[in-house]
Amino acid sequence: DGNDCQNCRLPEGDGVRLRVLKDYAFHVVGTEDAARELDQTVAQVAIGSAGAAGSWRTVVAPPQEHRPLHQVGAAIVEAMVTAARDAVAVARAANQTDHLQVVQNWGAQAGARTNHLCFEFYDLPQIPHRIAEELGGAARFVIREGECPYCRLVRETTRSRNRLVWEDTDSVAFAPWASRSPFEIWIVPRRHDADFGRATESDIKATASALRHVLTTLARTLDGPPYNLILHTAPLRERVDATYHWHWEIHPRLREIAGLELGTGLPVNPVSPEDAVEELLSRAVAEGGAPVS
């Protein structure tokens, strides 16, 4: 980006700043002809009267901040995580859409459009399929077992420790047993809450600390890979307090998606979570100390 980085110039300011990139409307049509006809008139449709609408915004780090997330100071990470928390809370209060998706794309292979540090917010008129799957699975688990599956994951992972990457008094970072991508890591708070929009200041600091630790370990082990950082939080217009548990997922982008995955939706992961954690921890030890507290 260098001197041509728009995020360094706009919006004005020295701190973490919010940009509204695009409002958009989603339309469902039956045929290609209908889609083409609608596309010619969609610009005339007011966002407020569209059948399904949303927005795409981004929170950008201060000017000239082109370093990866784990290399910036704690204050910047906390400010960006706070912006994500506030965006979820505002979207829920507005009651206009169904889900706010927070992501960070780092590196061209992960879909990043810029190397300026930023988080992207997608305000969506439907619950994403992946979140819906998690909600359904968590609800069935609570009915069957009588507790939140994520709370149990935290408890069992910290006890067995074979997939544990890092922990402190507030958060646990581990490779999920059915990892969808090599070196996939989840950061899950010990305190149960479904809605990241209710995260406390303590939650913000703990999340920022966990992100910096885990991303540092991944960068040292995998030579600074491209990755996607994704917030999983409760939908905006559903009450799932007892069954869901907000968490962050980190997916390093180490390989291309092949035909089997595109054709079936089934993830292919050539690296077991146990092997991934062993490599992460061995590199941490070699560089002066394991990240597991």
Backbone as numpy.savetxt, mean C-alpha at the origin, in Angstrom:
# Nx Ny Nz CAx CAy CAz Cx Cy Cz
14.46 12.89 -13.43 13.64 14.09 -13.43 14.50 15.35 -13.43
15.43 15.45 -12.51 16.34 16.59 -12.45 15.60 17.90 -12.39
16.00 18.85 -13.24 15.40 20.18 -13.24 14.02 20.20 -13.87
13.60 19.11 -14.53 12.30 19.07 -15.19 11.21 18.47 -14.31
11.50 18.18 -13.06 10.54 17.52 -12.18 9.40 18.47 -11.80
8.18 18.16 -12.25 7.03 18.99 -11.91 6.74 18.95 -10.42
7.01 17.82 -9.78 6.73 17.72 -8.36 7.65 18.60 -7.52
8.78 19.00 -8.07 9.66 19.93 -7.36 9.12 21.36 -7.45
8.31 21.64 -8.49 7.82 23.01 -8.71 6.41 23.22 -8.20
5.54 22.23 -8.38 4.14 22.40 -8.06 3.63 21.25 -7.20
2.74 21.53 -6.24 2.36 22.86 -5.77 3.49 23.50 -4.99
3.41 24.78 -4.80 4.48 25.49 -4.11 4.52 25.09 -2.63
5.71 25.13 -2.07 5.86 24.82 -0.65 7.12 24.02 -0.41
7.54 24.01 0.83 8.79 23.34 1.19 8.56 21.97 1.82
7.37 21.70 2.32 7.13 20.45 3.02 6.43 19.44 2.13
5.77 18.45 2.76 4.97 17.47 2.05 3.72 18.17 1.53
3.42 17.99 0.23 2.36 18.75 -0.41 1.40 17.83 -1.15
0.16 18.26 -1.30 -0.88 17.48 -1.97 -1.15 18.06 -3.35
-1.15 17.18 -4.36 -1.54 17.57 -5.71 -2.78 16.79 -6.11
-3.78 17.48 -6.66 -4.93 16.81 -7.26 -4.61 16.64 -8.74
-4.35 15.42 -9.15 -3.92 15.17 -10.52 -5.09 15.08 -11.48
-6.17 14.40 -11.05 -7.25 14.19 -12.00 -8.51 13.72 -11.28
-9.64 14.35 -11.60 -10.93 13.79 -11.25 -11.39 12.96 -12.44
-12.10 11.89 -12.17 -12.51 11.05 -13.29 -13.86 10.42 -12.99
-14.52 9.97 -14.04 -15.80 9.27 -13.91 -15.68 7.90 -14.55
-16.27 6.91 -13.92 -16.29 5.56 -14.47 -17.68 5.31 -15.07
-17.71 4.74 -16.26 -18.98 4.43 -16.90 -18.95 2.97 -17.36
-20.04 2.28 -17.18 -20.16 0.89 -17.62 -21.05 0.86 -18.84
-20.56 0.30 -19.94 -21.32 0.25 -21.19 -21.29 -1.17 -21.73
-22.24 -1.47 -22.62 -22.38 -2.84 -23.06 -21.59 -3.23 -24.29
-21.35 -2.31 -25.21 -20.69 -2.65 -26.46 -19.56 -1.67 -26.75
-18.70 -2.05 -27.69 -17.62 -1.15 -28.09 -18.18 0.11 -28.72
-19.24 -0.01 -29.53 -19.84 1.17 -30.16 -20.38 2.12 -29.10
-21.03 1.54 -28.09 -21.56 2.38 -27.02 -20.44 3.07 -26.27
-19.34 2.34 -26.10 -18.20 2.92 -25.39 -17.62 4.09 -26.18
-17.49 3.90 -27.52 -16.95 4.98 -28.35 -17.88 6.20 -28.35
-19.18 5.95 -28.40 -20.13 7.06 -28.38 -20.06 7.81 -27.06
-19.96 7.06 -25.98 -19.88 7.69 -24.66 -18.59 8.47 -24.52
-17.50 7.93 -25.07 -16.21 8.60 -24.94 -16.23 9.98 -25.58
-17.06 10.15 -26.60 -17.14 11.45 -27.28 -17.87 12.49 -26.45
-18.70 12.04 -25.52 -19.51 12.98 -24.75 -19.15 13.01 -23.28
-18.21 12.14 -22.86 -17.95 12.03 -21.43 -17.41 13.33 -20.85
-16.73 14.13 -21.67 -16.18 15.38 -21.17 -17.29 16.34 -20.76
-18.50 16.14 -21.29 -19.61 17.01 -20.97 -20.33 16.58 -19.69
-19.98 15.42 -19.16 -20.66 14.90 -17.97 -20.00 15.48 -16.73
-20.76 16.12 -15.91 -20.21 16.68 -14.67 -19.84 15.56 -13.72
-18.70 15.70 -13.06 -18.25 14.67 -12.13 -19.30 14.43 -11.06
-19.93 15.49 -10.58 -20.89 15.35 -9.48 -22.12 14.56 -9.86
-22.49 14.54 -11.17 -23.69 13.82 -11.59 -23.38 12.49 -12.24
-22.12 12.13 -12.35 -21.74 10.86 -12.96 -22.19 9.70 -12.08
-22.48 8.56 -12.73 -22.94 7.41 -11.98 -21.92 6.89 -11.01
-20.67 6.98 -11.35 -19.60 6.54 -10.45 -18.40 7.45 -10.69
-17.91 8.06 -9.63 -16.84 9.03 -9.79 -15.76 8.80 -8.77
-14.61 9.40 -8.99 -13.52 9.27 -8.05 -12.47 10.32 -8.33
-11.30 10.13 -7.76 -10.23 11.08 -8.00 -8.89 10.39 -7.87
-7.88 11.02 -8.43 -6.50 10.55 -8.34 -5.69 11.72 -7.83
-5.10 11.54 -6.68 -4.28 12.59 -6.08 -2.93 12.00 -5.69
-1.99 12.87 -5.44 -0.69 12.40 -4.99 -0.16 13.33 -3.91
0.49 12.74 -2.93 1.20 13.51 -1.91 2.67 13.43 -2.24
3.30 14.57 -2.41 4.69 14.61 -2.84 5.58 15.11 -1.71
6.77 14.54 -1.65 7.77 14.96 -0.67 8.30 16.34 -1.03
9.08 16.97 -0.16 9.60 18.31 -0.43 10.39 18.37 -1.74
10.57 19.57 -2.28 11.33 19.74 -3.52 12.71 19.09 -3.45
13.13 18.52 -4.58 14.44 17.88 -4.74 14.57 16.57 -3.96
13.46 16.04 -3.47 13.52 14.79 -2.69 13.29 13.61 -3.62
14.37 13.13 -4.22 14.31 12.02 -5.16 14.90 10.75 -4.58
15.11 10.73 -3.29 15.62 9.53 -2.64 14.48 8.56 -2.35
14.78 7.25 -2.23 13.74 6.29 -1.85 13.27 6.53 -0.42
12.13 5.95 -0.09 11.47 6.22 1.19 12.35 5.92 2.39
13.12 4.83 2.32 13.90 4.44 3.50 15.10 5.35 3.74
15.44 6.19 2.77 16.61 7.05 2.92 16.28 8.45 3.39
15.02 8.82 3.40 14.65 10.16 3.87 14.47 10.12 5.38
14.41 11.29 5.99 14.29 11.36 7.44 12.93 10.89 7.93
12.89 10.55 9.22 11.65 10.06 9.82 10.52 11.07 9.69
10.83 12.36 9.77 9.79 13.38 9.72 9.04 13.36 8.39
9.76 13.15 7.29 9.10 13.11 5.98 8.24 11.86 5.86
8.75 10.73 6.28 7.96 9.49 6.20 6.70 9.63 7.05
6.84 10.15 8.26 5.68 10.32 9.13 4.67 11.29 8.51
5.15 12.35 7.87 4.24 13.30 7.23 3.46 12.66 6.09
4.12 11.79 5.32 3.45 11.15 4.20 2.45 10.10 4.69
2.82 9.36 5.73 1.90 8.38 6.30 0.71 9.10 6.94
0.95 10.24 7.57 -0.13 11.04 8.14 -1.08 11.51 7.05
-0.53 11.94 5.91 -1.37 12.37 4.79 -2.26 11.23 4.30
-1.72 10.00 4.29 -2.52 8.84 3.90 -3.65 8.62 4.90
-3.32 8.69 6.20 -4.35 8.53 7.24 -5.45 9.57 7.08
-5.06 10.82 6.88 -6.05 11.90 6.76 -6.90 11.74 5.51
-6.30 11.28 4.41 -7.05 11.09 3.17 -8.13 10.02 3.34
-7.80 8.94 4.05 -8.79 7.90 4.31 -9.93 8.45 5.15
-9.60 9.21 6.19 -10.62 9.77 7.07 -11.53 10.75 6.33
-10.95 11.59 5.49 -11.74 12.57 4.74 -12.65 11.86 3.74
-12.13 10.85 3.05 -12.95 10.12 2.08 -14.11 9.41 2.76
-13.87 8.86 3.95 -14.95 8.19 4.68 -16.02 9.19 5.09
-15.60 10.35 5.56 -16.56 11.36 5.98 -17.37 11.89 4.80
-16.76 11.98 3.62 -17.45 12.47 2.44 -18.54 11.52 1.97
-18.34 10.20 2.17 -19.34 9.19 1.85 -19.78 9.24 0.38
-18.81 9.48 -0.50 -19.11 9.57 -1.93 -18.56 8.39 -2.72
-17.58 7.70 -2.18 -16.94 6.59 -2.88 -16.84 5.39 -1.95
-16.36 4.26 -2.48 -16.36 3.03 -1.70 -15.00 2.63 -1.14
-13.93 3.11 -1.74 -12.62 2.68 -1.23 -11.56 3.70 -1.61
-10.65 3.96 -0.68 -9.49 4.79 -0.98 -8.26 3.90 -0.99
-7.63 3.80 -2.15 -6.43 2.98 -2.30 -5.20 3.86 -2.25
-4.32 3.57 -1.30 -3.06 4.30 -1.15 -1.93 3.39 -1.65
-1.10 3.90 -2.55 0.03 3.12 -3.06 1.25 4.02 -3.18
2.42 3.40 -3.12 3.65 4.04 -3.57 4.29 3.12 -4.60
4.55 3.65 -5.78 5.27 2.93 -6.82 6.69 3.49 -6.87
7.68 2.61 -6.69 9.07 3.07 -6.74 9.81 2.31 -7.83
10.29 3.04 -8.83 11.01 2.42 -9.94 10.10 2.20 -11.13
10.67 2.32 -12.32 9.88 2.20 -13.54 9.20 0.84 -13.65
9.87 -0.23 -13.22 9.29 -1.56 -13.31 8.08 -1.71 -12.41
7.98 -0.87 -11.39 6.83 -0.89 -10.49 5.75 0.09 -10.91
5.94 0.76 -12.05 4.92 1.66 -12.56 5.08 3.11 -12.16
6.21 3.48 -11.57 6.42 4.87 -11.15 6.54 5.78 -12.36
5.88 6.92 -12.30 5.95 7.91 -13.37 7.03 8.95 -13.11
7.57 8.96 -11.91 8.56 9.94 -11.52 9.46 9.32 -10.47
10.66 9.87 -10.31 11.49 9.42 -9.20 11.44 10.38 -8.03
10.49 11.32 -8.08 10.23 12.18 -6.92 9.39 11.36 -5.93
9.80 11.33 -4.69 9.13 10.53 -3.68 7.68 10.99 -3.52
6.74 10.06 -3.66 5.33 10.42 -3.53 4.48 9.20 -3.19
3.32 9.45 -2.61 2.26 8.47 -2.41 1.11 8.86 -3.32
0.43 7.86 -3.88 -0.73 8.13 -4.73 -2.00 7.65 -4.04
-3.06 8.46 -4.16 -4.36 8.15 -3.57 -5.38 7.99 -4.70
-6.02 6.84 -4.76 -7.07 6.59 -5.74 -8.39 6.41 -5.00
-9.29 7.36 -5.19 -10.61 7.31 -4.56 -11.54 6.58 -5.52
-11.99 5.38 -5.16 -12.61 4.46 -6.11 -14.10 4.26 -5.82
-14.91 4.07 -6.87 -16.34 3.86 -6.69 -16.72 2.40 -6.47
-15.76 1.56 -6.20 -16.05 0.16 -5.91 -14.96 -0.39 -5.01
-15.26 -1.48 -4.32 -14.28 -2.15 -3.48 -13.42 -3.03 -4.37
-12.10 -2.88 -4.36 -11.24 -3.71 -5.21 -11.41 -5.19 -4.90
-11.23 -6.00 -5.93 -11.42 -7.45 -5.79 -10.53 -8.03 -4.70
-9.28 -7.59 -4.64 -8.35 -8.12 -3.64 -8.84 -7.81 -2.23
-9.32 -6.60 -2.00 -9.83 -6.23 -0.68 -11.09 -7.03 -0.36
-11.96 -7.20 -1.35 -13.18 -7.98 -1.14 -12.85 -9.42 -0.75
-11.83 -10.00 -1.39 -11.40 -11.35 -1.03 -10.93 -11.41 0.42
-10.14 -10.42 0.82 -9.64 -10.39 2.20 -10.79 -10.23 3.18
-11.74 -9.37 2.87 -12.88 -9.15 3.77 -13.68 -10.43 3.96
-13.95 -11.12 2.84 -14.71 -12.36 2.93 -13.98 -13.43 3.71
-12.69 -13.60 3.42 -11.90 -14.60 4.14 -11.79 -14.29 5.61
-11.60 -13.01 5.95 -11.48 -12.63 7.35 -12.79 -12.86 8.09
-13.91 -12.53 7.45 -15.21 -12.73 8.09 -15.47 -14.21 8.37
-15.14 -15.06 7.40 -15.33 -16.50 7.62 -14.43 -17.01 8.74
-13.21 -16.49 8.80 -12.28 -16.91 9.85 -12.81 -16.52 11.23
-13.34 -15.31 11.34 -13.88 -14.86 12.63 -15.06 -15.73 13.05
-15.92 -16.08 12.11 -17.06 -16.94 12.44 -16.58 -18.31 12.90
-15.55 -18.83 12.23 -15.07 -20.18 12.53 -14.19 -20.22 13.78
-13.32 -19.22 13.93 -12.31 -19.26 14.99 -12.57 -18.28 16.14
-13.41 -17.30 15.91 -13.75 -16.38 16.99 -12.74 -15.28 17.23
-11.83 -15.04 16.29 -10.87 -13.94 16.44 -10.41 -13.45 15.07
-9.82 -12.28 15.07 -9.31 -11.68 13.84 -8.15 -12.51 13.30
-8.17 -12.86 12.00 -7.07 -13.67 11.46 -5.73 -12.93 11.47
-5.76 -11.62 11.36 -4.50 -10.87 11.36 -3.90 -10.81 12.76
-4.75 -10.70 13.77 -4.25 -10.76 15.14 -3.60 -12.12 15.42
-4.22 -13.18 14.89 -3.61 -14.50 15.07 -2.31 -14.61 14.30
-2.27 -14.06 13.09 -1.03 -14.07 12.31 0.11 -13.41 13.08
-0.18 -12.27 13.68 0.84 -11.57 14.46 1.32 -12.45 15.61
0.39 -13.05 16.32 0.75 -13.87 17.48 1.55 -15.10 17.07
1.10 -15.80 16.03 1.78 -17.03 15.63 3.13 -16.75 14.97
3.21 -15.66 14.22 4.47 -15.33 13.56 5.54 -14.94 14.57
5.16 -14.18 15.57 6.15 -13.80 16.58 6.54 -14.98 17.46
5.68 -15.98 17.52 6.03 -17.17 18.30 6.94 -18.10 17.51
6.61 -18.37 16.25 7.41 -19.30 15.45 8.69 -18.65 14.91
8.59 -17.37 14.51 9.72 -16.54 14.09 10.37 -16.97 12.79
9.88 -18.00 12.11 10.55 -18.45 10.89 10.24 -17.57 9.68
9.23 -16.72 9.78 8.93 -15.78 8.70 8.99 -14.33 9.18
9.52 -14.12 10.36 9.57 -12.79 10.97 10.77 -12.00 10.46
10.54 -10.80 9.97 11.60 -9.94 9.47 11.98 -8.87 10.48
10.98 -8.32 11.16 11.25 -7.22 12.11 10.05 -7.07 13.03
10.30 -6.65 14.26 9.21 -6.36 15.18 9.65 -5.33 16.20
8.67 -4.61 16.74 8.88 -3.78 17.92 7.61 -3.88 18.75
7.43 -2.99 19.69 6.27 -3.10 20.58 4.96 -2.77 19.87
5.02 -2.14 18.70 3.81 -1.70 18.01 3.48 -2.48 16.74
4.50 -2.94 16.02 4.29 -3.52 14.70 5.09 -4.79 14.51
4.62 -5.61 13.58 5.31 -6.84 13.20 5.43 -6.86 11.68
6.61 -7.17 11.18 6.84 -7.29 9.74 7.26 -8.72 9.43
6.59 -9.34 8.47 6.86 -10.75 8.17 6.52 -11.05 6.72
7.05 -12.17 6.24 6.69 -12.68 4.92 5.47 -13.58 5.08
4.35 -13.27 4.43 3.17 -14.12 4.57 3.43 -15.51 4.02
2.80 -16.50 4.61 3.13 -17.89 4.27 2.76 -18.22 2.83
1.76 -17.54 2.28 1.41 -17.74 0.86 1.77 -16.47 0.09
3.04 -16.11 0.12 3.49 -14.88 -0.54 3.19 -14.92 -2.04
2.67 -13.83 -2.57 2.32 -13.77 -3.99 3.49 -13.35 -4.86
4.50 -12.75 -4.24 5.67 -12.30 -5.01 6.92 -12.54 -4.18
8.09 -12.69 -4.81 9.32 -12.92 -4.07 9.61 -11.76 -3.11
9.91 -12.12 -1.86 10.28 -11.16 -0.82 9.12 -10.22 -0.45
7.90 -10.66 -0.67 6.74 -9.90 -0.21 6.76 -9.80 1.32
6.53 -8.60 1.84 6.53 -8.37 3.28 5.26 -7.63 3.67
4.64 -8.07 4.77 3.52 -7.35 5.37 3.97 -6.67 6.64
3.47 -5.47 6.87 3.65 -4.76 8.14 2.29 -4.63 8.79
2.11 -5.30 9.93 0.81 -5.38 10.59 0.93 -4.82 12.00
0.05 -3.90 12.40 0.10 -3.39 13.77 -0.38 -4.44 14.76
0.17 -4.42 15.94 -0.30 -5.34 16.98 -1.70 -4.94 17.46
-1.98 -3.65 17.48 -3.28 -3.17 17.94 -4.31 -3.38 16.84
-5.43 -4.00 17.20 -6.46 -4.30 16.21 -7.24 -3.04 15.84
-7.33 -2.79 14.55 -8.21 -1.75 14.01 -8.35 -2.00 12.52
-9.57 -1.87 12.02 -9.82 -2.12 10.60 -9.53 -0.90 9.74
-9.67 0.28 10.31 -9.67 1.52 9.54 -8.41 2.33 9.79
-7.57 2.47 8.76 -6.35 3.27 8.91 -6.68 4.75 9.13
-7.87 5.16 8.75 -8.29 6.54 8.99 -8.39 6.88 10.47
-8.40 5.87 11.33 -8.44 6.10 12.78 -7.06 5.94 13.41
-6.02 5.80 12.62 -4.67 5.61 13.16 -4.28 6.77 14.07
-3.70 6.44 15.21 -3.26 7.45 16.17 -1.88 7.97 15.79
-1.44 9.01 16.50 -0.09 9.51 16.25 0.95 8.44 16.56
0.68 7.62 17.58 1.58 6.51 17.89 1.62 5.51 16.75
0.45 5.23 16.15 0.39 4.33 14.99 1.20 4.89 13.82
1.10 6.19 13.61 1.82 6.83 12.50 3.32 6.67 12.68
3.82 6.97 13.87 5.25 6.86 14.14 5.71 5.41 14.01
4.91 4.48 14.52 5.28 3.06 14.44 5.30 2.58 13.00
4.31 2.99 12.21 4.27 2.60 10.80 5.46 3.15 10.04
5.78 4.42 10.26 6.92 5.03 9.59 8.22 4.33 9.95
8.37 4.00 11.22 9.58 3.30 11.66 9.69 1.93 11.01
8.58 1.19 10.99 8.59 -0.14 10.39 8.90 -0.07 8.89
8.30 0.88 8.20 8.56 1.03 6.76 10.04 1.31 6.50
10.62 2.19 7.27 12.03 2.53 7.06 12.93 1.32 7.33
12.66 0.58 8.40 13.48 -0.59 8.72 13.37 -1.66 7.63
12.13 -2.00 7.25 11.93 -3.09 6.30 12.45 -2.71 4.92
12.17 -1.50 4.46 12.65 -1.09 3.14 14.17 -0.99 3.10
14.79 -0.61 4.21 16.25 -0.60 4.27 16.80 -2.01 4.12
16.20 -2.98 4.81 16.65 -4.37 4.72 16.47 -4.92 3.31
15.32 -4.63 2.68 15.10 -5.08 1.31 16.10 -4.44 0.35
16.37 -3.15 0.53 17.29 -2.45 -0.37 18.70 -3.02 -0.26
19.14 -3.33 0.95 20.49 -3.87 1.13 20.60 -5.28 0.57
19.55 -6.05 0.70 19.59 -7.44 0.25 19.41 -7.56 -1.26
18.54 -6.74 -1.82 18.15 -6.88 -3.23 18.68 -5.75 -4.10
19.60 -4.97 -3.56 20.25 -3.90 -4.32 19.25 -2.85 -4.78
18.43 -2.40 -3.84 17.50 -1.31 -4.14 16.48 -1.62 -5.20
15.63 -2.63 -5.01 14.72 -3.06 -6.07 13.55 -2.09 -6.27
12.94 -2.09 -7.46 11.65 -1.42 -7.60 10.63 -2.16 -6.75
9.63 -1.44 -6.26 8.63 -2.10 -5.41 7.33 -1.32 -5.44
6.27 -2.00 -5.02 4.98 -1.38 -4.77 4.66 -1.49 -3.29
4.34 -0.37 -2.68 3.89 -0.31 -1.29 2.40 -0.02 -1.30
1.62 -0.86 -0.63 0.16 -0.81 -0.75 -0.47 -0.84 0.63
-1.37 0.09 0.89 -2.14 0.09 2.13 -3.42 -0.71 1.94
-3.67 -1.64 2.86 -4.93 -2.36 2.90 -5.71 -1.87 4.12
-6.84 -1.25 3.87 -7.67 -0.70 4.94 -9.13 -0.97 4.64
-9.99 -0.76 5.62 -11.41 -1.07 5.47 -12.05 -0.21 4.38
-13.04 -0.76 3.67 -13.80 0.05 2.72 -14.45 1.23 3.42
-14.82 2.22 2.63 -15.30 3.48 3.21 -16.74 3.41 3.70
-17.54 2.53 3.11 -18.97 2.51 3.47 -19.41 1.16 4.01
-18.47 0.42 4.58 -18.81 -0.84 5.23 -18.20 -0.87 6.62
-18.91 -1.48 7.56 -18.40 -1.61 8.92 -17.86 -3.03 9.09
-16.56 -3.13 9.19 -15.90 -4.43 9.31 -14.92 -4.39 10.49
-15.29 -3.63 11.52 -14.37 -3.40 12.63 -13.89 -4.68 13.29
-14.77 -5.67 13.43 -14.41 -6.89 14.15 -13.60 -7.86 13.30
-13.73 -7.76 11.98 -13.17 -8.81 11.13 -11.94 -8.40 10.33
-11.73 -7.11 10.13 -10.61 -6.69 9.28 -9.53 -6.03 10.13
-8.35 -5.81 9.53 -7.18 -5.31 10.26 -6.29 -4.61 9.24
-6.16 -3.29 9.36 -5.36 -2.59 8.36 -3.90 -3.04 8.41
-3.25 -2.98 7.27 -1.84 -3.36 7.20 -1.25 -2.82 5.89
0.05 -2.79 5.82 0.77 -2.37 4.62 1.47 -3.58 4.01
1.47 -3.64 2.68 2.16 -4.71 1.97 3.25 -4.10 1.08
4.41 -4.76 1.05 5.51 -4.36 0.18 5.78 -5.49 -0.80
5.72 -5.18 -2.09 5.95 -6.17 -3.13 7.14 -5.74 -3.99
8.34 -6.25 -3.74 9.46 -5.98 -4.65 9.13 -6.53 -6.04
9.49 -5.80 -7.08 9.20 -6.23 -8.45 10.47 -6.80 -9.06
10.64 -8.10 -8.86 11.88 -8.77 -9.25 11.74 -9.61 -10.51
10.53 -9.76 -11.02 10.33 -10.61 -12.19 9.11 -10.10 -12.97
9.04 -10.52 -14.23 7.90 -10.16 -15.06 6.75 -11.13 -14.80
5.53 -10.65 -14.96 4.36 -11.51 -14.84 4.18 -12.27 -16.15
4.04 -13.60 -16.06 3.96 -14.45 -17.24 2.51 -14.81 -17.57
2.36 -15.61 -18.62 1.03 -15.93 -19.13 0.14 -16.66 -18.15
0.71 -17.59 -17.37 -0.10 -18.33 -16.41 -0.76 -17.38 -15.42
0.00 -16.41 -14.94 -0.55 -15.47 -13.97 -1.61 -14.57 -14.60
-1.34 -14.10 -15.82 -2.32 -13.25 -16.50 -3.58 -14.02 -16.86
-3.40 -15.29 -17.26 -4.54 -16.08 -17.71 -5.42 -16.60 -16.60
-4.82 -16.86 -15.44 -5.58 -17.49 -14.36 -5.74 -16.62 -13.12
-4.91 -15.59 -12.99 -4.93 -14.81 -11.76 -4.19 -15.48 -10.62
-3.54 -16.62 -10.89 -2.81 -17.34 -9.86 -1.37 -16.82 -9.80
-0.92 -16.35 -8.65 0.46 -15.86 -8.55 1.47 -17.00 -8.59
2.60 -16.73 -9.18 3.71 -17.70 -9.23 4.89 -17.07 -8.50
5.34 -17.72 -7.44 6.43 -17.18 -6.63 7.54 -18.22 -6.51
8.69 -18.00 -7.14 9.77 -18.99 -7.10 10.58 -18.99 -5.81
10.30 -18.06 -4.90 11.07 -17.95 -3.65 10.13 -18.18 -2.47
10.39 -19.20 -1.66 9.55 -19.45 -0.50 9.72 -18.32 0.51
8.68 -18.00 1.29 8.82 -16.93 2.28 9.90 -17.22 3.31
10.07 -18.49 3.68 11.11 -18.84 4.64 12.50 -18.57 4.09
12.72 -18.92 2.81 14.02 -18.65 2.19 14.27 -17.15 2.06
13.21 -16.41 1.72 13.35 -14.96 1.59 13.76 -14.33 2.92
13.10 -14.73 3.99 13.42 -14.17 5.31 14.82 -14.56 5.74
15.20 -15.81 5.48 16.56 -16.24 5.84 17.60 -15.37 5.13
17.37 -15.07 3.86 18.33 -14.23 3.13 18.33 -12.80 3.67
17.15 -12.28 3.96 17.08 -10.92 4.50 17.81 -10.81 5.83
17.59 -11.77 6.71 18.22 -11.71 8.03 19.71 -11.98 7.97
20.14 -12.87 7.07 21.57 -13.14 6.97 22.31 -11.91 6.46
21.71 -11.17 5.54 22.35 -9.95 5.06 22.39 -8.90 6.17
21.31 -8.82 6.95 21.29 -7.86 8.05 22.36 -8.16 9.07
22.54 -9.44 9.39 23.58 -9.83 10.35 24.96 -9.51 9.80
25.16 -9.78 8.51 26.46 -9.52 7.90 26.80 -8.03 7.91
25.76 -7.18 7.92 26.01 -5.75 7.88 25.93 -5.11 9.27
25.89 -5.95 10.30 26.03 -5.37 11.62 24.88 -5.53 12.57
23.88 -6.33 12.22 22.82 -6.54 13.18 21.51 -6.89 12.52
20.81 -7.88 13.07 19.54 -8.32 12.51 18.46 -7.30 12.79
17.48 -7.14 11.86 16.41 -6.19 12.08 15.37 -6.69 13.07
15.40 -7.97 13.43 14.43 -8.49 14.39 14.81 -8.01 15.78
13.89 -7.30 16.43 14.18 -6.73 17.75 14.22 -7.82 18.80
